[in-house]
Structures are given as C-alpha cells and as structure tokens.
Coordinates of C-alpha atoms in Angstrom, one line a residue:
M28 CA 47.1 -52.8 44.6
A29 CA 47.4 -54.0 41.7
F30 CA 44.5 -53.1 40.0
V31 CA 44.4 -49.5 41.7
H32 CA 47.9 -48.4 40.4
K33 CA 45.9 -49.2 36.9
F34 CA 42.7 -47.6 37.2
L35 CA 44.6 -44.5 38.7
N36 CA 47.4 -44.6 35.8
G37 CA 44.5 -44.8 33.2
T38 CA 43.0 -41.0 34.8
Y39 CA 46.3 -39.2 34.4
I40 CA 46.4 -41.1 30.2
L41 CA 43.0 -39.5 30.0
R42 CA 43.3 -35.7 32.3
K43 CA 46.0 -35.6 30.0
C44 CA 44.1 -36.0 26.1
P45 CA 44.0 -32.8 24.5
K46 CA 40.5 -32.0 24.4
P47 CA 38.5 -32.5 20.8
S48 CA 37.9 -30.2 18.6
V49 CA 35.3 -29.8 16.5
A50 CA 36.9 -28.4 12.9
S51 CA 38.9 -32.6 13.3
C52 CA 35.3 -34.2 13.7
P53 CA 32.0 -31.7 13.2
F54 CA 29.7 -34.7 14.4
W55 CA 30.7 -34.3 17.6
G56 CA 30.3 -30.1 18.3
T57 CA 30.5 -28.0 20.9
R58 CA 28.4 -29.7 24.0
F59 CA 30.0 -33.7 23.1
A60 CA 33.6 -30.9 23.8
D61 CA 32.9 -29.0 26.2
Y62 CA 31.8 -31.7 28.4
C63 CA 35.1 -34.2 28.2
S64 CA 36.4 -31.9 29.4
N65 CA 34.1 -30.5 32.1
S66 CA 33.7 -35.0 32.9
L67 CA 38.3 -34.8 33.1
Q68 CA 38.5 -33.0 35.6
K69 CA 39.3 -33.2 38.8
P70 CA 36.5 -32.3 41.6
V71 CA 37.2 -29.6 44.3
A72 CA 35.5 -29.9 47.7
A73 CA 34.2 -27.4 50.1
P74 CA 36.9 -25.8 52.0
G75 CA 34.7 -26.8 55.3
K76 CA 35.5 -30.1 54.2
A77 CA 38.4 -29.8 52.8
S78 CA 39.8 -29.1 56.7
S79 CA 37.7 -31.5 58.6
Q80 CA 39.9 -34.3 55.8
R81 CA 43.2 -32.5 57.5
K82 CA 41.4 -33.0 61.1
S83 CA 40.7 -36.8 61.3
G84 CA 43.2 -37.7 58.3
G85 CA 46.3 -38.3 60.4
N86 CA 48.8 -41.2 58.2
L87 CA 45.4 -42.1 55.6
E88 CA 45.9 -38.4 53.5
G89 CA 47.5 -39.7 51.1
H90 CA 45.0 -42.7 49.8
Q91 CA 42.2 -40.0 50.3
Q92 CA 44.0 -37.5 47.4
R93 CA 44.1 -40.8 45.3
E94 CA 40.6 -41.7 45.8
V95 CA 39.3 -38.4 44.8
A96 CA 42.3 -38.8 41.6
L97 CA 39.4 -41.5 40.9
D98 CA 37.4 -38.9 38.7
I99 CA 33.1 -41.3 39.6
T100 CA 30.7 -39.6 39.1
S101 CA 27.1 -40.7 39.1
P102 CA 24.1 -40.2 36.7
G103 CA 22.2 -38.3 37.8
D104 CA 25.4 -35.3 38.1
K105 CA 24.7 -33.6 34.7
P106 CA 28.0 -32.1 33.5
E107 CA 28.1 -28.0 33.1
V108 CA 28.4 -26.7 28.9
I109 CA 30.5 -24.2 28.8
F110 CA 30.1 -21.9 25.9
D111 CA 33.2 -20.3 24.5
K112 CA 32.5 -16.4 24.9
A113 CA 34.3 -16.1 21.3
I114 CA 31.0 -17.8 19.8
K115 CA 28.3 -16.4 22.1
E116 CA 29.4 -13.1 20.8
E117 CA 28.8 -13.9 17.2
I118 CA 25.4 -15.4 17.8
K119 CA 25.4 -11.6 20.1
D120 CA 26.0 -10.3 16.8
H121 CA 23.7 -11.7 14.4
F122 CA 20.8 -11.1 16.3
R123 CA 22.3 -7.4 16.9
R124 CA 22.2 -7.1 13.5
L125 CA 18.7 -9.1 12.9
K126 CA 17.0 -6.7 14.6
N127 CA 18.4 -4.1 13.5
D128 CA 17.5 -5.3 9.8
I129 CA 13.6 -5.5 11.6
V130 CA 13.9 -2.1 12.8
N131 CA 14.5 -0.8 9.3
H132 CA 12.9 -2.9 6.9
W133 CA 9.1 -0.8 9.6
V134 CA 10.8 2.7 10.6
G135 CA 13.1 3.0 7.5
P136 CA 16.8 2.0 6.3
E137 CA 19.9 3.7 8.3
G138 CA 16.4 5.1 10.6
H139 CA 15.9 7.4 7.6
S140 CA 12.2 7.6 6.9
L141 CA 10.3 5.5 4.0
H142 CA 9.4 8.7 2.3
E143 CA 13.4 10.4 2.6
V144 CA 13.9 7.4 0.7
L145 CA 12.4 7.0 -1.4
M146 CA 12.8 11.4 -2.6
E147 CA 16.8 10.4 -2.3
Q148 CA 17.7 11.6 -5.2
A149 CA 22.2 10.5 -4.7
K150 CA 23.6 7.8 -2.7
V151 CA 27.1 7.5 -1.6
V152 CA 27.7 3.4 -1.9
W153 CA 31.3 3.0 -1.4
Q154 CA 33.2 5.6 -0.8
F155 CA 37.8 5.9 0.8
R156 CA 38.6 6.9 4.0
G157 CA 40.8 4.0 6.2
K158 CA 41.6 0.0 5.9
E159 CA 37.8 -1.0 6.8
D160 CA 36.5 0.2 3.8
L161 CA 38.8 -1.4 1.9
D162 CA 37.8 -5.0 3.6
K163 CA 34.9 -4.6 1.2
W164 CA 37.0 -5.4 -2.0
I165 CA 38.3 -8.0 -3.5
V166 CA 41.1 -7.8 -6.7
T167 CA 42.3 -10.3 -8.2
S168 CA 44.0 -10.9 -11.9
D169 CA 45.0 -13.4 -14.4
K170 CA 47.5 -15.2 -11.8
T171 CA 44.7 -17.6 -10.6
I172 CA 45.1 -19.6 -14.1
G173 CA 48.7 -18.7 -14.6
G174 CA 49.4 -14.8 -16.0
R175 CA 51.4 -13.0 -14.6
S176 CA 49.0 -10.0 -13.6
E177 CA 49.9 -8.8 -10.8
V178 CA 47.6 -5.8 -8.7
F179 CA 47.4 -4.1 -5.9
L180 CA 44.8 -1.7 -3.7
K181 CA 45.4 0.7 -0.8
M182 CA 44.5 3.1 0.9
A183 CA 46.1 6.2 -1.3
K184 CA 48.8 9.3 0.6
N185 CA 46.3 10.7 1.7
N186 CA 44.0 8.4 3.4
Q187 CA 40.6 10.0 1.2
S188 CA 40.0 7.6 -1.9
A189 CA 41.5 3.7 -2.6
L190 CA 44.5 3.5 -5.2
L191 CA 44.1 -0.1 -7.7
Y192 CA 47.9 -0.7 -9.5
G193 CA 50.1 -3.0 -11.2
T194 CA 50.9 -4.2 -14.2
L195 CA 49.5 -6.2 -17.0
S196 CA 50.8 -8.5 -18.8
S197 CA 49.2 -10.6 -22.1
E198 CA 51.6 -12.8 -22.1
A199 CA 49.7 -16.5 -21.8
P200 CA 50.5 -18.5 -19.3
Q201 CA 52.6 -21.7 -20.3
D202 CA 50.4 -24.3 -19.7
G203 CA 49.5 -25.9 -23.4
E204 CA 44.9 -25.2 -22.1
S205 CA 44.9 -20.9 -21.8
G206 CA 45.5 -19.3 -25.5
R207 CA 44.3 -15.4 -24.2
S208 CA 45.7 -13.7 -20.8
G209 CA 46.4 -10.7 -19.0
Y210 CA 43.9 -9.0 -17.3
C211 CA 43.3 -7.6 -13.8
A212 CA 40.2 -6.2 -11.7
M213 CA 38.7 -4.9 -8.4
V214 CA 35.4 -7.2 -7.0
S215 CA 33.4 -5.5 -4.5
K216 CA 31.9 -8.7 -2.1
I217 CA 28.3 -9.1 -1.5
P218 CA 26.8 -7.9 1.0
R219 CA 25.6 -10.2 3.6
G220 CA 23.2 -10.4 6.5
P221 CA 22.1 -11.6 10.3
F222 CA 23.5 -15.7 10.3
E223 CA 25.2 -14.5 7.0
R224 CA 22.2 -14.6 4.0
K225 CA 23.0 -12.7 0.9
R226 CA 21.3 -10.0 0.5
S227 CA 21.8 -7.3 -2.5
Y228 CA 21.6 -3.5 -2.8
D229 CA 18.1 -2.4 -3.6
W230 CA 18.7 0.4 -6.8
S231 CA 15.3 0.6 -8.1
Q232 CA 15.1 5.0 -7.4
F233 CA 18.0 5.7 -9.2
N234 CA 18.7 5.4 -13.1
T235 CA 23.1 5.8 -12.7
L236 CA 26.2 5.3 -11.7
Y237 CA 28.8 7.8 -10.4
L238 CA 31.4 7.1 -9.7
R239 CA 34.9 10.0 -8.8
V240 CA 37.8 8.5 -10.9
R241 CA 40.9 9.2 -11.3
G242 CA 43.3 7.0 -13.9
D243 CA 46.1 7.5 -15.8
G244 CA 44.6 7.4 -20.0
R245 CA 43.7 4.0 -19.0
P246 CA 40.2 2.0 -20.9
W247 CA 38.4 0.5 -18.4
M248 CA 35.6 -1.9 -18.2
V249 CA 32.8 -1.6 -15.2
N250 CA 31.1 -4.4 -14.3
I251 CA 27.9 -5.0 -13.0
R252 CA 25.6 -8.1 -11.1
E253 CA 23.1 -9.7 -10.2
D254 CA 22.5 -11.9 -8.1
T255 CA 23.0 -14.9 -8.8
D256 CA 20.4 -17.5 -7.0
I257 CA 18.2 -18.1 -9.7
I258 CA 17.9 -16.5 -12.5
Q259 CA 22.0 -15.9 -14.1
R260 CA 25.2 -17.7 -13.4
K261 CA 28.1 -16.5 -12.3
D262 CA 30.4 -15.5 -14.8
Q263 CA 26.9 -13.4 -17.1
M264 CA 27.2 -9.9 -16.0
Y265 CA 26.9 -6.5 -16.8
S266 CA 29.0 -4.8 -18.1
Y267 CA 30.1 -0.8 -20.0
F268 CA 33.0 1.4 -20.9
M269 CA 35.0 3.4 -18.5
F270 CA 37.6 6.2 -19.9
T271 CA 40.2 7.8 -18.4
R272 CA 41.2 11.3 -19.2
G273 CA 44.9 10.9 -16.9
G274 CA 46.6 13.5 -15.3
P275 CA 46.1 15.2 -12.3
Y276 CA 42.6 16.2 -12.4
W277 CA 39.5 14.5 -10.9
Q278 CA 37.2 13.0 -13.9
E279 CA 33.2 12.4 -12.8
V280 CA 32.0 9.7 -14.8
K281 CA 28.5 8.9 -14.8
I282 CA 26.9 5.8 -16.7
P283 CA 23.3 5.8 -17.0
F284 CA 21.7 2.1 -15.7
S285 CA 19.5 1.9 -18.9
K286 CA 23.3 1.3 -21.2
F287 CA 25.8 -1.7 -20.2
F288 CA 25.3 -4.5 -22.5
F289 CA 24.4 -8.6 -21.2
S290 CA 27.1 -10.4 -21.8
N291 CA 28.8 -13.9 -20.8
Q292 CA 32.3 -14.4 -20.5
G293 CA 34.3 -11.4 -21.4
R294 CA 32.0 -11.7 -24.9
I295 CA 28.5 -10.4 -26.0
R296 CA 25.6 -12.7 -26.1
D297 CA 23.5 -11.2 -28.8
A298 CA 20.2 -11.0 -26.3
Q299 CA 20.3 -8.1 -24.6
Y300 CA 18.2 -7.8 -21.6
Q301 CA 17.2 -4.9 -18.8
L302 CA 20.1 -5.0 -15.4
L303 CA 16.8 -5.7 -12.6
L304 CA 18.4 -2.5 -10.0
D305 CA 16.5 -4.3 -7.2
R306 CA 18.8 -7.1 -7.4
I307 CA 22.5 -6.3 -7.8
S308 CA 25.1 -7.4 -6.1
S309 CA 28.3 -6.5 -7.1
V310 CA 30.5 -3.7 -8.2
G311 CA 33.2 -4.1 -10.0
F312 CA 36.5 -3.1 -12.2
T313 CA 38.8 -5.2 -15.0
L314 CA 41.8 -3.8 -16.9
A315 CA 42.2 -5.7 -20.3
D316 CA 43.6 -3.5 -22.8
K317 CA 46.4 -5.8 -23.9
V318 CA 49.1 -3.1 -23.3
D319 CA 51.3 -4.6 -21.2
G320 CA 53.0 -2.0 -18.5
P321 CA 52.4 -0.2 -15.6
F322 CA 48.5 0.9 -14.7
F323 CA 46.3 2.5 -11.6
L324 CA 43.3 3.7 -10.8
E325 CA 42.8 6.4 -7.8
I326 CA 38.6 6.4 -6.8
D327 CA 37.5 8.6 -4.6
F328 CA 33.8 7.6 -4.1
I329 CA 31.1 4.6 -6.3
G330 CA 27.2 6.0 -5.6
V331 CA 24.2 5.9 -7.5
F332 CA 22.0 9.1 -8.7
T333 CA 18.7 10.1 -10.6
D334 CA 19.4 11.9 -13.8
P335 CA 15.8 13.8 -14.9
A336 CA 17.3 14.8 -17.8
H337 CA 17.9 10.8 -18.7
T338 CA 14.5 9.6 -19.8
E339 CA 15.9 6.7 -21.6
E340 CA 14.9 2.9 -19.7
F341 CA 16.8 0.3 -22.4
A342 CA 19.2 1.2 -25.1
Y343 CA 19.4 -1.8 -27.5
E344 CA 16.9 -3.1 -29.3
N345 CA 17.7 -6.5 -29.4
S346 CA 15.9 -7.7 -26.6
P347 CA 12.8 -9.8 -25.9
E348 CA 10.3 -7.2 -24.3
L349 CA 11.6 -4.3 -27.1
N350 CA 11.2 -6.9 -30.2
P351 CA 9.2 -10.7 -29.2
R352 CA 10.0 -11.2 -33.1
L353 CA 13.7 -11.9 -33.1
F354 CA 13.4 -14.2 -30.2
K355 CA 10.2 -16.8 -31.2

C-alpha cells in the first residue's frame, strides 16, 4: 500500500508540471511538447463502460478510481499530436502567398497581364491611407548611438498622408567615442515573400523616382538601397538631395535614377557605380542638416514613372563603365 501511495503522488506531481515550451528548449519541438501534455492526461472512460462500473462497483468504487488515475499506456498506443491553431493558420498563409507568387509569375503581377506591366508608365509603390501603411516603415535617429534627436511617424489629420516629425539635435553623445551626431531617418521595410524570403522591387522599366511631399524648407537626403546579399554591405547606398520649399502647398519631386550617387557610411565614393533597378530593397529619407530644432515632412505617396524626355543613363563619368582607364 505504501508503494501505491508513492506512485499515485508521483503521477499527481507530473500532471501538475507545466507543458514544456518550444522557446525554452527549441530542440524538443512542438511534437514532443504535445506528446508530454497528452500522455499526462487522465483517460476518459466510455459512457457504457462507466455505467457498468457504477452498477458493479459497490464498495470498490474508490479503488477503481485510483486505478484509473494510474495513467499507464501500452507501447502500441500512439499519442495524438495536436498542432496549435495559430501555427496551422501561419502555414496556410505562407502557402497561400506562395500560390499567389506562382500565379503572378505566369499570369502577371496583381492579376495584370505581362504586356500591361511592361507598358506601364507610372506606378505608386507606397501610399499612406491608414495605419497598415505606416507599419511598412521604420523610423530611427541618433538615439541609437546616444544622441538626443527624436523622430515620430503618424497619420496626418486627414488620414490621407503620413507625417514625419520630431526634433533634431546635433549635440554629440558623451561616450568618448562618437564625435558627431544629429540625424533622423525613415526607412521602408524590406519586403518579405512566403516563408520569410527576402524580395526586391523591379523598377527596370522606369527611370525616375516620383514623390509628392510637403515640408518645412529643410533639405533631405533620399536614399535607395540595393539587395545586399551578395554585392553590397548594409551601410552602402545610393543617395540624392531633395529640397522642400516650405509653406502649405504640396510639391511634386522627380529625381532621375541616373542622378543617384554611390556612398558608403555617409561618404561619397570616388568610384561611382550605376544603380541596379531590378534589385531595389528599400527607400529612405534622412535629415542631417546640422540645424537644431523641430522639423516635419508630410508624404502623400512614393512612386516611379517613365519620363520620355530623360534619356541619360548615368550622370557620373568616373565609373568603370564610362571610364575604365581610371580603374586599371
């Protein structure tokens, strides 16, 4: 009887143990966690069998309940594996997106034929009409290195544009390492495909970046990053200036892709390379004019279009393609 009492106590303690989490030990996986939770559950008797036990049990009812508590499964019984509903929905969503990618590859992006896409003259890539559009962007400032600049992003009053605002401070952080500070930036998130694969934008049939903005008269830097998997590092980008006029009126900014210059860690490189328009990963805006104080930039949309009057392919002659003798 003492042995049975100890065995029952051990079963009760195991039943109270929490289900092992995948985050605490990723090597077990969800199958082992579900197996542990299912194997420690008390078996439920069938209705007919339970009624027969009540009729024939008599004084042995308590003893039979203790035997049922001994959760002993035979080796041939296979535990039922239960996947979490959220995991199922996530897998279904990834396969749905994969199906859309395959259909778009053969039919055309967003249901349009390939002929219509190739003949397209203008395209809106980002527009701001709700909170879900703001979630596609990231704001950052020199606070990451100990600075005091602040930047925020929200929808404007009419919910038809995005408002980027904050305070710029060029005071260097007191860490003994950084000698310069004072920047705020807004960067688009890298698009992701099914199963979190990195994707890129293909703007090879366009030649101009098109923006509709309203600012406070400060100069901004427009940055474009290429896919950095093979040919570039994360701190290399292509940049060009955008000058806002200030005042209540909107302005349309058109920047040819041939004007963007190659830079590394904020410094213009001697060797200039042409922007690969079929491998665009993100677009961003940076303010670093060394003028302390508040700022704002309101953005209606960001797009690309084809300007038939612009025939220039590359604006800088010190490139390996236009002047290979400089790079021998």
